[in-house]
XYZ file of C-alpha atoms in Angstrom:
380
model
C 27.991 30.317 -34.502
C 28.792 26.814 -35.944
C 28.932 25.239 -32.723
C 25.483 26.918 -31.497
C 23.799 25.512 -34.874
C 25.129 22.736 -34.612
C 22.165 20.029 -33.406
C 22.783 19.049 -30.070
C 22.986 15.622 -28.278
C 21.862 14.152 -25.046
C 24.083 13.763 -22.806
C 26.301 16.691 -23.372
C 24.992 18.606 -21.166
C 23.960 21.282 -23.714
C 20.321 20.454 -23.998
C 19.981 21.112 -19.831
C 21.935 23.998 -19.784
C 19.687 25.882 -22.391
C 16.725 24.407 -20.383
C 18.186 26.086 -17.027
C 18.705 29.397 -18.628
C 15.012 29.579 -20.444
C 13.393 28.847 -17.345
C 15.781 31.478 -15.482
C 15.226 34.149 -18.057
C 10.919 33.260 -18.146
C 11.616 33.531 -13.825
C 13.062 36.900 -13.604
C 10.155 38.162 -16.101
C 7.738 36.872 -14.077
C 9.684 38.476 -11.202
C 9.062 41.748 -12.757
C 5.475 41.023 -13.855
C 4.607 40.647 -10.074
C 6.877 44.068 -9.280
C 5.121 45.904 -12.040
C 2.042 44.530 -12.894
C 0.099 47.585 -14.248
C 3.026 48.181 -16.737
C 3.681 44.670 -17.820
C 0.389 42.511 -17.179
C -2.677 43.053 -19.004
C -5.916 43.390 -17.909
C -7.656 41.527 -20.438
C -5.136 38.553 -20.171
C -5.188 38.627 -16.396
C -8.391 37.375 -15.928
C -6.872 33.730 -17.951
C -5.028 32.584 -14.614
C -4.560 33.217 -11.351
C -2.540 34.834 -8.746
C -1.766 31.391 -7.009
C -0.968 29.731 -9.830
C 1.127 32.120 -10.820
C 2.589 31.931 -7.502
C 3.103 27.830 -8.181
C 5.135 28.160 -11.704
C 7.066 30.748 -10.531
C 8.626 28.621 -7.432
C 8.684 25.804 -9.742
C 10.507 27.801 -12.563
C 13.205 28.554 -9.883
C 13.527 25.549 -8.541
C 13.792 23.911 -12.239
C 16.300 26.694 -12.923
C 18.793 24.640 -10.438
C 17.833 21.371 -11.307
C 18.761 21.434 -14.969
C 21.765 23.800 -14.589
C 23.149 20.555 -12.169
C 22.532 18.392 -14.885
C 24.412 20.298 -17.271
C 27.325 20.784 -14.907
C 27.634 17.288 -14.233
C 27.504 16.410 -18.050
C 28.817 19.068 -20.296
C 32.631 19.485 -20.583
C 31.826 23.059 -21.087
C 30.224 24.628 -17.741
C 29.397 27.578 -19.414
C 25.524 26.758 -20.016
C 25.313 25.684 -16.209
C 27.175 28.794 -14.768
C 24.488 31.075 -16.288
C 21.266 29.188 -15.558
C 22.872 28.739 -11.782
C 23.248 32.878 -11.597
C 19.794 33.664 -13.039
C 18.553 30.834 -10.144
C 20.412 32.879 -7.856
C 19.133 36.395 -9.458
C 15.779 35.176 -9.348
C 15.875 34.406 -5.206
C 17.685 37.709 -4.532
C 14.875 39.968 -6.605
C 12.368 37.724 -4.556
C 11.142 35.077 -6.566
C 10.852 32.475 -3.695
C 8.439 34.535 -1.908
C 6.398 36.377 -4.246
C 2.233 37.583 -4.247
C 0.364 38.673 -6.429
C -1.965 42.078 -5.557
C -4.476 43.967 -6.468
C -3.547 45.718 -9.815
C -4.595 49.237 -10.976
C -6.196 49.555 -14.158
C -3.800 51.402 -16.821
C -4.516 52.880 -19.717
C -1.674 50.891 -21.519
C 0.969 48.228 -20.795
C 3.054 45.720 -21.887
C 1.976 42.227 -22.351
C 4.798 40.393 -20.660
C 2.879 38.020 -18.473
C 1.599 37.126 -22.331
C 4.858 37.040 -23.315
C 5.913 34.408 -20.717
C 3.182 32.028 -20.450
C 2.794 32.042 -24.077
C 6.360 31.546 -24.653
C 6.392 28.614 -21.789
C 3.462 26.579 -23.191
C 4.573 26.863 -27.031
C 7.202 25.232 -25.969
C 6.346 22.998 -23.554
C 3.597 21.343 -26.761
C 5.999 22.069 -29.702
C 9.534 21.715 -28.530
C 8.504 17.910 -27.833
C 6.351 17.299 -30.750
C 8.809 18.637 -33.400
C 11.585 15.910 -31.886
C 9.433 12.925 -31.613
C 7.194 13.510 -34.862
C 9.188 15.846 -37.071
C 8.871 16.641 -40.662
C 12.369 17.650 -41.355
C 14.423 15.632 -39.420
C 17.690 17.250 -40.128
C 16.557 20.771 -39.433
C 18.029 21.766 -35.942
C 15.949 24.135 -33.036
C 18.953 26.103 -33.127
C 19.210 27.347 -37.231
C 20.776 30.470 -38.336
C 17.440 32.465 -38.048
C 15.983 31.430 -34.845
C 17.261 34.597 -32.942
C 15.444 36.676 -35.121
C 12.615 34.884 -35.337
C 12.009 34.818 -31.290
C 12.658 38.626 -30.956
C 9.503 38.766 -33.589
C 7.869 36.440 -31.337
C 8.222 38.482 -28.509
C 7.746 41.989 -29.950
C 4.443 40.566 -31.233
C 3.493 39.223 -27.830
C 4.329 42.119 -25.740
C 2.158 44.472 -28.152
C -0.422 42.651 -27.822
C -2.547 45.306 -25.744
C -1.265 48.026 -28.243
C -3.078 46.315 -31.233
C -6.162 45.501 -29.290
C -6.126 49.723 -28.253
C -5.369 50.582 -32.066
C -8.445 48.420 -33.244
C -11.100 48.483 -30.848
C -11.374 52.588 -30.817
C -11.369 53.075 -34.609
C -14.130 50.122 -34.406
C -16.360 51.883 -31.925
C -16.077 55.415 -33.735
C -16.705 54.267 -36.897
C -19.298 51.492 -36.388
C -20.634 52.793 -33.220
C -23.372 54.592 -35.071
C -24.910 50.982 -36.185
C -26.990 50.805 -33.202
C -26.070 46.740 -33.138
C -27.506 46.203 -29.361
C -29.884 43.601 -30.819
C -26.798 41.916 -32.431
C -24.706 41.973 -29.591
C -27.480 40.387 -27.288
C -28.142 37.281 -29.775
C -24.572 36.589 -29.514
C -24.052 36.423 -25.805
C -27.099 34.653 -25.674
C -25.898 31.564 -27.605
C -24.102 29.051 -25.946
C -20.240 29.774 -25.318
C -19.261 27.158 -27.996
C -21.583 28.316 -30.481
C -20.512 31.919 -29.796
C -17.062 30.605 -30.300
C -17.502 29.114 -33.394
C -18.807 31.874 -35.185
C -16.070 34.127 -34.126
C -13.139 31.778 -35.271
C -15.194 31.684 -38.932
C -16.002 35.566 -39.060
C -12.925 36.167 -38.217
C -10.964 33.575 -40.231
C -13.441 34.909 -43.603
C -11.841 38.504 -42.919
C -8.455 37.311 -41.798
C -8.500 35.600 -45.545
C -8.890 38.477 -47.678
C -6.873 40.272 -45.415
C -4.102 37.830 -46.397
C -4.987 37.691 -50.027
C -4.471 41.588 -50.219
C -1.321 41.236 -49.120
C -0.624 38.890 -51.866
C -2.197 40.483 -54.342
C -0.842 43.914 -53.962
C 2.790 44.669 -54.800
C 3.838 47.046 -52.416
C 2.154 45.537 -49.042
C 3.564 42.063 -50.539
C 6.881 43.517 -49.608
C 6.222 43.411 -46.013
C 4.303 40.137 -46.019
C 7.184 38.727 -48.124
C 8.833 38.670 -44.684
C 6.917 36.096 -43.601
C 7.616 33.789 -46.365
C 11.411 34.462 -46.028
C 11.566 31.882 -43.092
C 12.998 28.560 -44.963
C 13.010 26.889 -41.470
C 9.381 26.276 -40.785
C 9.079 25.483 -36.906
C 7.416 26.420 -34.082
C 9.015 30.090 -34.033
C 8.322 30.889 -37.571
C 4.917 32.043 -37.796
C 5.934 34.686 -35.748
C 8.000 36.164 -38.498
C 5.578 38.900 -39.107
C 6.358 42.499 -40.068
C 4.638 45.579 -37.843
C 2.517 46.465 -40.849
C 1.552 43.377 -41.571
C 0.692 42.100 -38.022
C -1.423 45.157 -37.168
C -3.122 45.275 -40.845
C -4.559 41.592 -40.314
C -4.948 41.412 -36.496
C -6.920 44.918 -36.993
C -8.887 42.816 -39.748
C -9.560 40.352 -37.341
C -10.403 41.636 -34.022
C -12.718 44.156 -35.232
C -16.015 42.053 -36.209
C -15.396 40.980 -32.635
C -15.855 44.316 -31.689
C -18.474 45.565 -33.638
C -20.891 42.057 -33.231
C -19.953 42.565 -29.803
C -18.701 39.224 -28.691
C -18.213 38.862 -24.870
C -14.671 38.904 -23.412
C -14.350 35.449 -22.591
C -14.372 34.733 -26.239
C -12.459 37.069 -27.476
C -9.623 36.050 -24.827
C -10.250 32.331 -25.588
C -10.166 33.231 -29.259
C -6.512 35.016 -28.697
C -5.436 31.738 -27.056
C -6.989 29.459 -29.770
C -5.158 31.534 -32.375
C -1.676 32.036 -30.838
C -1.595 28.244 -30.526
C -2.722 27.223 -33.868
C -0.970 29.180 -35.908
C 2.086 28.022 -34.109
C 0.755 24.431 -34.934
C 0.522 25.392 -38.694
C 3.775 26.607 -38.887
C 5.810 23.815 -36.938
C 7.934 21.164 -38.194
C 6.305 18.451 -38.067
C 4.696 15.952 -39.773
C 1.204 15.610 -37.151
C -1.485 15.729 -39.365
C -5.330 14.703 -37.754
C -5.890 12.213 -39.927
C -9.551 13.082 -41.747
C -9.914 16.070 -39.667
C -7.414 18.059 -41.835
C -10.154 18.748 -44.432
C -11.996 20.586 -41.541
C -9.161 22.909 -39.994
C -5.762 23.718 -41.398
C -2.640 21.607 -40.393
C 0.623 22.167 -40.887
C 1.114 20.474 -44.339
C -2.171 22.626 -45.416
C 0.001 25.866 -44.200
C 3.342 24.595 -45.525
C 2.074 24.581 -49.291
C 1.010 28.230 -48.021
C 5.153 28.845 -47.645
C 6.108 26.312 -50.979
C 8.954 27.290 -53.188
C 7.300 25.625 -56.206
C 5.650 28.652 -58.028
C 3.577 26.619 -59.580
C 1.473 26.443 -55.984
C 1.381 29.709 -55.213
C -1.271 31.813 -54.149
C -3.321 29.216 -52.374
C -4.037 28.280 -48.762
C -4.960 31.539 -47.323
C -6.960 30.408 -44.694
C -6.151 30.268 -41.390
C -8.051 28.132 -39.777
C -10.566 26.652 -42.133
C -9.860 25.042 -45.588
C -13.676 25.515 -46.767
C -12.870 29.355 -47.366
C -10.162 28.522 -49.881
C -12.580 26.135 -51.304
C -15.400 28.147 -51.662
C -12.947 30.798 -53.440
C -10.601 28.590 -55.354
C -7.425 28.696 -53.455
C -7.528 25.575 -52.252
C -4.705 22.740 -52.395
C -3.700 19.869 -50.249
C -3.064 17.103 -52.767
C -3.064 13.734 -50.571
C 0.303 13.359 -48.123
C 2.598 14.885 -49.962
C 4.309 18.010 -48.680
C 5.983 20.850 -50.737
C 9.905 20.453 -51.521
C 10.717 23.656 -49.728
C 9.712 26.710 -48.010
C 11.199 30.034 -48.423
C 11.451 32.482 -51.397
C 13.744 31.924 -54.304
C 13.080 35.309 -56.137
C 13.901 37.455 -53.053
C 16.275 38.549 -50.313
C 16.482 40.012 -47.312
C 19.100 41.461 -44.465
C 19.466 39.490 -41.258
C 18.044 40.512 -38.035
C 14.580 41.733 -36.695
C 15.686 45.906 -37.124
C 17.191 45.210 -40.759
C 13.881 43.525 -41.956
C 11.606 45.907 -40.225
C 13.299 49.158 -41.964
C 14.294 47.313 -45.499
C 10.585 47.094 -47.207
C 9.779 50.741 -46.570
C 12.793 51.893 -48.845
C 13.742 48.882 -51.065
C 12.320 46.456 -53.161
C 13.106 42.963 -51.563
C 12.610 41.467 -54.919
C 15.663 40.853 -57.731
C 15.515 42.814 -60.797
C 16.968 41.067 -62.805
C 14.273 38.196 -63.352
C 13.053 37.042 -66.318
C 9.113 37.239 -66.492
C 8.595 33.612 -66.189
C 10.742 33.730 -63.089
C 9.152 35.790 -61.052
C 6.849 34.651 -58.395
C 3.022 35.054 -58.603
C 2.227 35.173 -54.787
């Protein structure tokens, strides 16, 4: 374990080797997104890309796969890293990978979301891997800390649920609101220009993502499962995926719903999905990127890290997802200048490692110590 956390170096042929076996492991996904695709593609995400270009990263995935597992062979002392992304290379071609097409897909009632999963996974960190080495706000911190196992298994449980939470909203939505005869709504809005229609939805849904948050805060027993979140005291690009089941389907429910009921078209709602799942991996990362003036308009990550601080005296502000006017116009706001909080993380609580441990601990114990005083306690 020391060796795997420790930071690694170019030139060592580590850094290669983990790049060979991440594109190897994304390549036999996609593999079985193309041999499955009504159980593992969705429907809504499948109209985002294409077939062909599907086609293109997959070859180039493969290809990739060999390319960086040579460069690790010829560097490391340790062929280890290279000997596995070399097999999944070789994997990959035998299952078919080289020679793949995509074809026309049954509509299921349910599936995974591992085509999601993948591309998602791919482009995070193809945008934050970089950005957190060349502009980092805690230089020391390392990709590889003692949490970032768990962290990607929430990361990928979220992702592949994706259709499940969309199902588990949108049909409470129409029975209950279905009776509010909205057609007049629902025509205004796909009548307005797609940017304008966009716009709207990120602030409807960012105003009911916000209390959504804030109840979590403000309510002792649901703070135990959003308390997960805050465990993380690695902010990166993986930690904002930290999110318990309850809590994830609680606030996306929250969210997607207006969407349903105003009736916003598709297109936005997908584009709105993407928009999301990349900012909030922006807010979370580490690193010190922070727009300059345009932080006062949409959060950043030093907005979000004062969100995570240690120092009580900071807590409970910063709710706000995407826009800092909704803390302002409800007094939660802070962002004092350039400086950043000391630490992220929760000093008054603890947890069990691993994603099965912290899913099953808040339902039948109280993360919290008990043996506080008062004025230790956190006020969340």
């Amino acid at each position: 374990m020391e060796e795997q956390n420790k930071r690694m170096k170019v030139g060592e042929g580590r850094i290669s080797g983990s790049i060979s076996i991440f594109l190897g492991l994304l390549s036999l996904g996609g593999i079985l997104c193309f041999k499955f695709p009504e159980q593992l593609t969705t429907s809504e995400f499948r109209e985002v890309y294409t077939a062909e270009m599907v086609e293109n990263l997959m070859l180039g995935a493969i290809i990739s796969t060999f390319l960086f597992a040579l460069v690790s062979l010829l560097l490391a002392k340790n062929k280890k890293y290279a000997v596995v992304g070399v097999t999944l290379g070789v994997l990959a071609i035998i299952l078919g990978g080289m020679t793949v097409e995509g074809r026309a897909v049954e509509k299921m009632s349910w599936s995974l979301g591992l085509d999601w999963l993948i591309l998602d996974l791919l482009v995070m960190v193809l945008i934050f891997v970089p950005i957190e080495l060349v502009f980092p706000k805690n230089k020391l911190q390392s990709k590889f800390h003692p949490e970032w196992r768990t962290d990607l298994v929430y990361f990928g449980i979220s992702h592949l649920a994706i259709q499940l939470f969309g199902v588990l909203t949108k049909k409470p939505a129409v029975a209950f609101f279905g009776w509010m005869n909205l057609e007049s709504v629902h025509q205004w809005i796909n009548d307005l220009p797609f940017v304008v229609e966009l716009l709207i939805a990120l602030v409807v849904t960012d105003f009911f993502q916000y209390w959504a948050h804030r109840f979590f805060h403000s309510h002792y027993f649901l703070w135990r499962f959003h308390s997960i979140h805050h465990s993380t005291e690695n902010m990166d690009w993986l930690a904002g995926s930290r999110t318990h089941f309850i809590d994830i389907f609680f606030t996306r429910s929250v969210s997607y719903m207006p969407l349903y009921i105003l009736g916003f078209s598709t297109l936005t709602f997908n584009v709105y999905v993407v928009f999301i799942a990349v900012h909030a991996v922006f807010i979370h990362a580490n690193t010190r990127i922070n727009l300059g003036f345009l932080k006062y308009i949409i959060t950043t990550p030093q907005y979000h890290h004062w969100h995570h601080c240690q120092e009580p005296e900071y807590y409970g502000n910063n709710f706000a997802v995407v826009f800092p006017f909704i803390d302002k116009l409800f007094g939660t706001y802070h962002l004092p200048g350039n400086e950043w909080p000391k630490g992220t993380g929760l000093v008054d609580a603890s947890f069990p490692k691993g994603f099965v441990r912290q899913f099953v601990f808040p339902f039948i114990k109280n993360p919290f110590k008990n043996d506080l005083l008062p004025e230790e306690r956190s006020d969340r």
